Coordinates of C-alpha atoms and ligand atoms in Angstrom, one line a residue:
X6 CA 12.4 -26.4 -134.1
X7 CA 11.7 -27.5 -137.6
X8 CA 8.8 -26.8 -139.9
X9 CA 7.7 -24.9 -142.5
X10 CA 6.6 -21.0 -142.8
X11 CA 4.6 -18.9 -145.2
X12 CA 4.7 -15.6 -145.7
X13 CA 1.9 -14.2 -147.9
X14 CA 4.1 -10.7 -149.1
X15 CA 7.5 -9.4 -148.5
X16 CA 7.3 -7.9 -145.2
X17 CA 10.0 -5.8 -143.6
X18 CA 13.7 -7.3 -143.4
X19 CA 13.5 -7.2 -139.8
X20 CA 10.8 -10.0 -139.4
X21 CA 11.9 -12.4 -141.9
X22 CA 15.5 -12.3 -140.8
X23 CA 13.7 -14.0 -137.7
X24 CA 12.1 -16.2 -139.2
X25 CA 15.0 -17.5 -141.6
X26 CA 17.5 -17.3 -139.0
X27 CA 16.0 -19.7 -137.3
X28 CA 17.5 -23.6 -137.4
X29 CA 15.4 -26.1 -138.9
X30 CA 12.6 -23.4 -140.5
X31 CA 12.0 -23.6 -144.2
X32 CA 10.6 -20.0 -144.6
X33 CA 8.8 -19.2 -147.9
X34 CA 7.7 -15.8 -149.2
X35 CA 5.3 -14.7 -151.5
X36 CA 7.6 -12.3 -153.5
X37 CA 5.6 -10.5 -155.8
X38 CA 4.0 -7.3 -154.4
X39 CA 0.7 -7.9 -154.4
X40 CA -1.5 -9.7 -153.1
X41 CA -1.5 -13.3 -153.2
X42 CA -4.2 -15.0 -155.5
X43 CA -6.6 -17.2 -153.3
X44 CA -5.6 -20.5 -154.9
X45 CA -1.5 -19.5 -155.0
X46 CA -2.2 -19.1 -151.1
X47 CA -4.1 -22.4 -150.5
X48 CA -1.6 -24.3 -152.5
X49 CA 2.0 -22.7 -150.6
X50 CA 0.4 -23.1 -146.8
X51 CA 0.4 -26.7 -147.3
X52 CA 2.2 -28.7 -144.7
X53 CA 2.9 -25.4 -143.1
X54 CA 3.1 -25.0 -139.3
X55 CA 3.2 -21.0 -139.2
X56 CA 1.7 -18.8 -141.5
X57 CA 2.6 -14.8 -141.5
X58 CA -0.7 -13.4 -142.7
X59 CA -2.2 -9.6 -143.6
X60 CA -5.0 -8.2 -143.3
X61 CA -5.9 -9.2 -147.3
X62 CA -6.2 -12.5 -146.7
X63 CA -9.1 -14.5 -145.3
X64 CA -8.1 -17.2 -142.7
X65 CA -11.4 -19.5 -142.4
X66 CA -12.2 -22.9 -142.6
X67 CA -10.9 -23.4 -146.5
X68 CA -7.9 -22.3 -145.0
X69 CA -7.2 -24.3 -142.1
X70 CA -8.0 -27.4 -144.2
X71 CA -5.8 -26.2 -146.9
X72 CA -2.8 -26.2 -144.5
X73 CA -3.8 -29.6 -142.8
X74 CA -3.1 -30.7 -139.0
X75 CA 0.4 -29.3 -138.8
X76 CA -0.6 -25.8 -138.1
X77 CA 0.3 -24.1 -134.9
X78 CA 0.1 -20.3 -135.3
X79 CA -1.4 -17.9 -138.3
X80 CA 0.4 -14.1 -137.2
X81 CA -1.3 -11.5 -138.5
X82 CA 0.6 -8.4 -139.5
X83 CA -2.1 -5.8 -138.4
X84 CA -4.0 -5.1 -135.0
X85 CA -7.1 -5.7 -136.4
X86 CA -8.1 -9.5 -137.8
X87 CA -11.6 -9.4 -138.7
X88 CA -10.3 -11.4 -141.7
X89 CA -9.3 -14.3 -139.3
X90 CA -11.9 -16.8 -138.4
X91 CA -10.9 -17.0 -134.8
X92 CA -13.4 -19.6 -133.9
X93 CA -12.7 -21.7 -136.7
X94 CA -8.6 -21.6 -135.4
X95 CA -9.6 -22.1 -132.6
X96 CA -11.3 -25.3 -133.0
X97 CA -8.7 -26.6 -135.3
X98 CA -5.9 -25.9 -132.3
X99 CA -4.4 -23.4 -134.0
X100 CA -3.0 -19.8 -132.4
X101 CA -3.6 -16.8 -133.8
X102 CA -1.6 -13.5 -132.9
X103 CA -1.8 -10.2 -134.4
X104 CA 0.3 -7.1 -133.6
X105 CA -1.1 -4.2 -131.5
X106 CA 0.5 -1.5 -129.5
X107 CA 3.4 -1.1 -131.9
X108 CA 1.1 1.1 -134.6
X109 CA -0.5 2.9 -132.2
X110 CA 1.1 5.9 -132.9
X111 CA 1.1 5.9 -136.3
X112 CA -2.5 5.4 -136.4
X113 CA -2.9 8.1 -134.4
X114 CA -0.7 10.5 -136.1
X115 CA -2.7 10.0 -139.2
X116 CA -5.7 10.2 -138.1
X117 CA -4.8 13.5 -136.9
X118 CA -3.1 14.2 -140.3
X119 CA -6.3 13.3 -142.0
X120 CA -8.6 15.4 -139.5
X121 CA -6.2 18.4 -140.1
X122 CA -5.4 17.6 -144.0
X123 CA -10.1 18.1 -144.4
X124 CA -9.9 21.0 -142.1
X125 CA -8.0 23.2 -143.6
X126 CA -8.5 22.0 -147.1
X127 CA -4.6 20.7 -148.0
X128 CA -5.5 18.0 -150.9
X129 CA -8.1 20.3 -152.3
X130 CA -5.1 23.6 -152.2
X131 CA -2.5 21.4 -153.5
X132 CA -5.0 20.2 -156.6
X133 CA -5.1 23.9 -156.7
X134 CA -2.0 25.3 -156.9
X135 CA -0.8 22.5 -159.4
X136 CA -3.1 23.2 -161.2
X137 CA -2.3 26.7 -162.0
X138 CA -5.3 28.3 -160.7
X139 CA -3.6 30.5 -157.7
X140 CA -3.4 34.0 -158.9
X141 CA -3.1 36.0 -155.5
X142 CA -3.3 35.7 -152.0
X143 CA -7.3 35.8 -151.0
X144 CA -9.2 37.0 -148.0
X145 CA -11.7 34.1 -148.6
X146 CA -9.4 32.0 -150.7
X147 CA -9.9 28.3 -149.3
X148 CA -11.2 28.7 -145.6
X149 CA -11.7 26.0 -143.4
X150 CA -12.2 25.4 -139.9
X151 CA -10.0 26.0 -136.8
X152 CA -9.3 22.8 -134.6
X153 CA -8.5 24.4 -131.4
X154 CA -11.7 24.8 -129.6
X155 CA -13.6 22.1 -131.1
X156 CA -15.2 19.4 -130.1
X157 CA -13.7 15.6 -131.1
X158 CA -16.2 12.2 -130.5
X159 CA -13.8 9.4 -130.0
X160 CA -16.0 6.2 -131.3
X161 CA -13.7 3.3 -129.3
X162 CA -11.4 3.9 -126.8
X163 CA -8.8 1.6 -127.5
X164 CA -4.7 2.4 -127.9
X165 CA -5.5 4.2 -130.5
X166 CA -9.2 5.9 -130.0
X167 CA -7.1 6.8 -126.6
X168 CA -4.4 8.2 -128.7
X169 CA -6.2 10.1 -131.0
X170 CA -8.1 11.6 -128.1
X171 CA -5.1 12.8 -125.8
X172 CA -3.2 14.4 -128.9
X173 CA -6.6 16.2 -129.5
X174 CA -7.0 17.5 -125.6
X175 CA -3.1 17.9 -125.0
X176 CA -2.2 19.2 -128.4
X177 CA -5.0 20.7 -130.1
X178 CA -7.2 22.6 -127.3
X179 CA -10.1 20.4 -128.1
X180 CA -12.6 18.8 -126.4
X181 CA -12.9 15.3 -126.3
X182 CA -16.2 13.7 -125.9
X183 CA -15.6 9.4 -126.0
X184 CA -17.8 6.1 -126.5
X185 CA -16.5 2.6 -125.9
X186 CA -18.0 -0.6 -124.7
X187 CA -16.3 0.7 -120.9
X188 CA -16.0 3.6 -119.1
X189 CA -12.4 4.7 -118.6
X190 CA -12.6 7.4 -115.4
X191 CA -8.8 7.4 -115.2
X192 CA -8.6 8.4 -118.7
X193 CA -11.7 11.4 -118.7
X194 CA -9.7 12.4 -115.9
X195 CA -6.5 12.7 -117.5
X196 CA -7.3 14.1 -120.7
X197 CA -10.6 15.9 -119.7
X198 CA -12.9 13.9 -121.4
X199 CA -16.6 13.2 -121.2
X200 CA -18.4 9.7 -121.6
X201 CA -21.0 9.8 -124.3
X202 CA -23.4 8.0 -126.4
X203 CA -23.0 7.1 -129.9
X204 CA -25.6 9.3 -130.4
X205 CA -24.6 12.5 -128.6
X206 CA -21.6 12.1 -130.0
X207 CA -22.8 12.8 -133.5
X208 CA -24.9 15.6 -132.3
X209 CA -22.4 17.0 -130.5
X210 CA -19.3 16.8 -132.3
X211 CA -17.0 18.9 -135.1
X212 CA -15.2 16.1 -135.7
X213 CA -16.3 12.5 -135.2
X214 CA -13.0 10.1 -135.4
X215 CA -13.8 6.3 -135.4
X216 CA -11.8 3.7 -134.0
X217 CA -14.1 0.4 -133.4
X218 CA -12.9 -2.8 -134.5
X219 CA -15.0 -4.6 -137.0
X220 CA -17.7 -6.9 -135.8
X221 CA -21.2 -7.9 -136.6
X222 CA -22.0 -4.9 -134.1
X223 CA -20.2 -2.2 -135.5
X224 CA -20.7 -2.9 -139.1
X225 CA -22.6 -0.2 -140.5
X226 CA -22.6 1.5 -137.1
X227 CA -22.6 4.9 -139.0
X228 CA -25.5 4.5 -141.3
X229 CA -27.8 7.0 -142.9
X230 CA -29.4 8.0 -139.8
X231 CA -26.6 7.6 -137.8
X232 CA -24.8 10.8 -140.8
X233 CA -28.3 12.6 -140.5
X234 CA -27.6 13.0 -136.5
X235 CA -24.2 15.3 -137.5
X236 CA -24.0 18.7 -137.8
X237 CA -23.6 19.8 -140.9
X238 CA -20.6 21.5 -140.2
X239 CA -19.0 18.2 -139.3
X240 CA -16.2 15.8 -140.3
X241 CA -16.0 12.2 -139.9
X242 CA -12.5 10.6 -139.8
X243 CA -12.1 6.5 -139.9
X244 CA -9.2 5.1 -139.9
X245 CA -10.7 1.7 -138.5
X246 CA -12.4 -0.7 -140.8
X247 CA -14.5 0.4 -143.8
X248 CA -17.5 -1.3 -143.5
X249 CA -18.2 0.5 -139.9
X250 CA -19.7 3.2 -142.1
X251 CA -21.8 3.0 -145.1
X252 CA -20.4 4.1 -147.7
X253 CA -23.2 4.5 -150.3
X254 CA -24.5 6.6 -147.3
X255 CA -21.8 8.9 -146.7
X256 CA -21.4 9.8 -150.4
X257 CA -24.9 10.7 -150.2
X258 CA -24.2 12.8 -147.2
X259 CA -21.5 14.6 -148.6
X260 CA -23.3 15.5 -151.6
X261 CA -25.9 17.4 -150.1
X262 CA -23.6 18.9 -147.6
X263 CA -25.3 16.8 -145.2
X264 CA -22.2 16.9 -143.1
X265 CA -18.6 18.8 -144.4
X266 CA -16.3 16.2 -145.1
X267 CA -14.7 13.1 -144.8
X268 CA -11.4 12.0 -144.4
X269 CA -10.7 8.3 -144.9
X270 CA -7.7 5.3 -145.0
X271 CA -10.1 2.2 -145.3
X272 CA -13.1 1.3 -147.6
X273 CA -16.3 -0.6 -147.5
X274 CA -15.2 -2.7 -150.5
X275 CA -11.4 -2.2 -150.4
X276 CA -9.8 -1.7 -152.4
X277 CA -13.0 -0.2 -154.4
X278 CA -14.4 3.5 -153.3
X279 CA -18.1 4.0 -153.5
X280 CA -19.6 6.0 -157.1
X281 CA -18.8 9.3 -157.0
X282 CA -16.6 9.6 -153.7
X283 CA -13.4 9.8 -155.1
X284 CA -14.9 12.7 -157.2
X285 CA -15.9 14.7 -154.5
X286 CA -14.0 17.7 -153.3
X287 CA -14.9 17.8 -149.0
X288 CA -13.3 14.0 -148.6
X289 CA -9.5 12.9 -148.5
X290 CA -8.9 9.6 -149.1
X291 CA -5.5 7.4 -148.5
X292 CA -5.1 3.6 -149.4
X293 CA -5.6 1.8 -145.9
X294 CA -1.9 3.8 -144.8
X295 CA -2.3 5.0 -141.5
X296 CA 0.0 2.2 -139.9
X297 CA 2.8 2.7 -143.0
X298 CA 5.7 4.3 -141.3
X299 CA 9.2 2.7 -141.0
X300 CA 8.7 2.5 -137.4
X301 CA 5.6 0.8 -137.0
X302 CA 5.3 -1.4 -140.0
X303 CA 9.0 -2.8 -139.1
X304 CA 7.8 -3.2 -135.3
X305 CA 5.1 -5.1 -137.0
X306 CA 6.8 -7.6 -138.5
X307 CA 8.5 -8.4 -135.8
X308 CA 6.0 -9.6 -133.5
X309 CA 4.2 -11.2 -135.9
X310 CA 7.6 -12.9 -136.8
X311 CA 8.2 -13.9 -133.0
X312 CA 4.4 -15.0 -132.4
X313 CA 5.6 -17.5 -134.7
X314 CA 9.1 -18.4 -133.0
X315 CA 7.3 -18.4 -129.9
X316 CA 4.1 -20.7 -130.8
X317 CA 6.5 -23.4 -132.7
X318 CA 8.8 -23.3 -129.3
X319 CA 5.7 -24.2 -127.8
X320 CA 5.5 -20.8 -125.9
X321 CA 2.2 -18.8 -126.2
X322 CA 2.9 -16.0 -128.4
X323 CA 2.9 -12.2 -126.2
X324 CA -0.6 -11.2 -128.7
X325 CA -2.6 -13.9 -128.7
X326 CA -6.1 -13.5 -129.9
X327 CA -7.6 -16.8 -129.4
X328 CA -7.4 -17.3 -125.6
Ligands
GLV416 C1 -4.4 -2.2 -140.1 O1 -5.5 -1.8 -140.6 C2 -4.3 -3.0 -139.0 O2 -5.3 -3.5 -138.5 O3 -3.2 -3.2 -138.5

């Protein structure tokens, strides 16, 4: 196998001790830790025939030309790759793999750490305390709202929506009400959940958790009218793609207590928040981290480091999005 490889960032040891221990692959890394200026990134993938991308960087047309004929495989390093022209690889022969299954559960786990960090008020006490204002222990001192009992609205029932929901069932005592494109009967009957509507979901639901990928379909799937369906004792969690909800919307829904908080890892305009949401006190917000654990983000790298392997050894890579 010979050719060249771009990385776009310093990824976990464990993929590009892959990639450079492979005979006959000149592997170049972007190595400073951010992310890679547009024209930096057009000029490296020349003459490549693998690129290792992220979810920061747009693969489209600019970008298959930029590389020229030679390329075989873009990997992205993320299960979602609505950054990834997959038509446009598609047409130009090139495959394009990304990395599901292996984040699942670190997805999951922070979805649930966000749903449980708005319900019971953690980044709000911990401003608190630090900041010097706890003077005694408080019968209404910081309340917030039991999860056991509850009902969650699983928006996409994929690895993950199907993780969030068991750990809510199983773990938590809730109920689980689900949307997704399909029923799943085996799953309702496992878990004890109910097919819904979009709709009744957010009339239904204490907590709304959204796990969609991002398409022309689901962008802006929770709009204005979409928040003004919610009780307003409800929470919406996403930990999918920003620009599923609107943004400008939800601010405006959390400052009138339309609903009672938001917990969210990605951003309409990543990595920019909305006016005013970072100022407000019923939302916690984490920078796009709900796959970063050792585990996952290594087992990441991997597979998009052996989508490559595979794709240059002219096998088709195990996650191959354009079939
Ligand atoms: C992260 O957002 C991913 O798609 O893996």
């Amino acid at each position: 196998m010979t050719g060249k490889i771009f990385v776009t960032r310093k990824i976990p040891a464990v993929g590009l001790d892959m990639l450079a221990g492979r005979a006959g692959l000149e592997v170049d890394v972007y190595q400073k830790d951010r992310v890679i200026p547009r024209r930096e990134l057009l000029k490296r993938i020349r003459g490549c025939a693998g690129v290792l991308t992220l979810l920061t960087e747009k693969v489209d047309q600019e970008f298959l030309e930029a590389a020229g004929p030679q390329l075989k495989v873009v990997a992205n390093m993320a299960v979602g790759y609505d950054n990834i022209d997959v038509h446009a690889c598609k047409n130009a022969g090139v495959a394009v793999a990304n990395t599901p299954g292996v984040l699942t559960d670190a997805v999951a786990e922070h979805a649930f750490a966000l749903m449980m960090a708005i319900a019971r008020r953690i980044v709000e006490s911990d401003k608190f305390l630090r900041a010097g204002k706890y003077e005694a222990w408080g019968p209404l001192l910081l309340l917030g709202t039991q999860l056991k009992g509850k009902t969650l609205g699983v928006v996409g029932l994929g690895r993950i929506g199907a993780g969030v929901a068991e750990r809510a069932a199983k773990g938590m005592g809730m109920k689980v009400l689900y949307n997704d494109v399909k029923r799943n009967e085996d799953f309702e009957r496992s878990v004890g959940a109910e097919f819904a509507a979009v709709e009744d979901i957010l009339r239904r639901s204490d907590f709304v958790s959204i796990h969609v990928p991002l398409l022309p379909a689901t962008r802006h799937l929770v709009d204005a009218a979409k928040l003004a369906m919610m009780k307003p004792t409800a929470y919406l969690v996403n930990t999918s793609r920003g620009p599923i909800v609107d943004e400008k919307a939800l601010v405006a829904a959390l400052k009138s207590k339309r609903i009672a908080g938001a917990a969210l890892d990605v951003f309409e305009f990543e990595p920019k928040l909305a006016p005013g949401l970072a100022k407000l006190d019923n939302v916690v917000i984490t920078p796009h981290t709900a796959s970063a654990t050792f585990e996952a983000r290594s087992a990441m790298a991997e597979l998009a480091a052996q989508a490559i392997l595979d794709a240059l050894d002219g096998k088709t890579p195990k996650n191959l999005v354009t079939l």
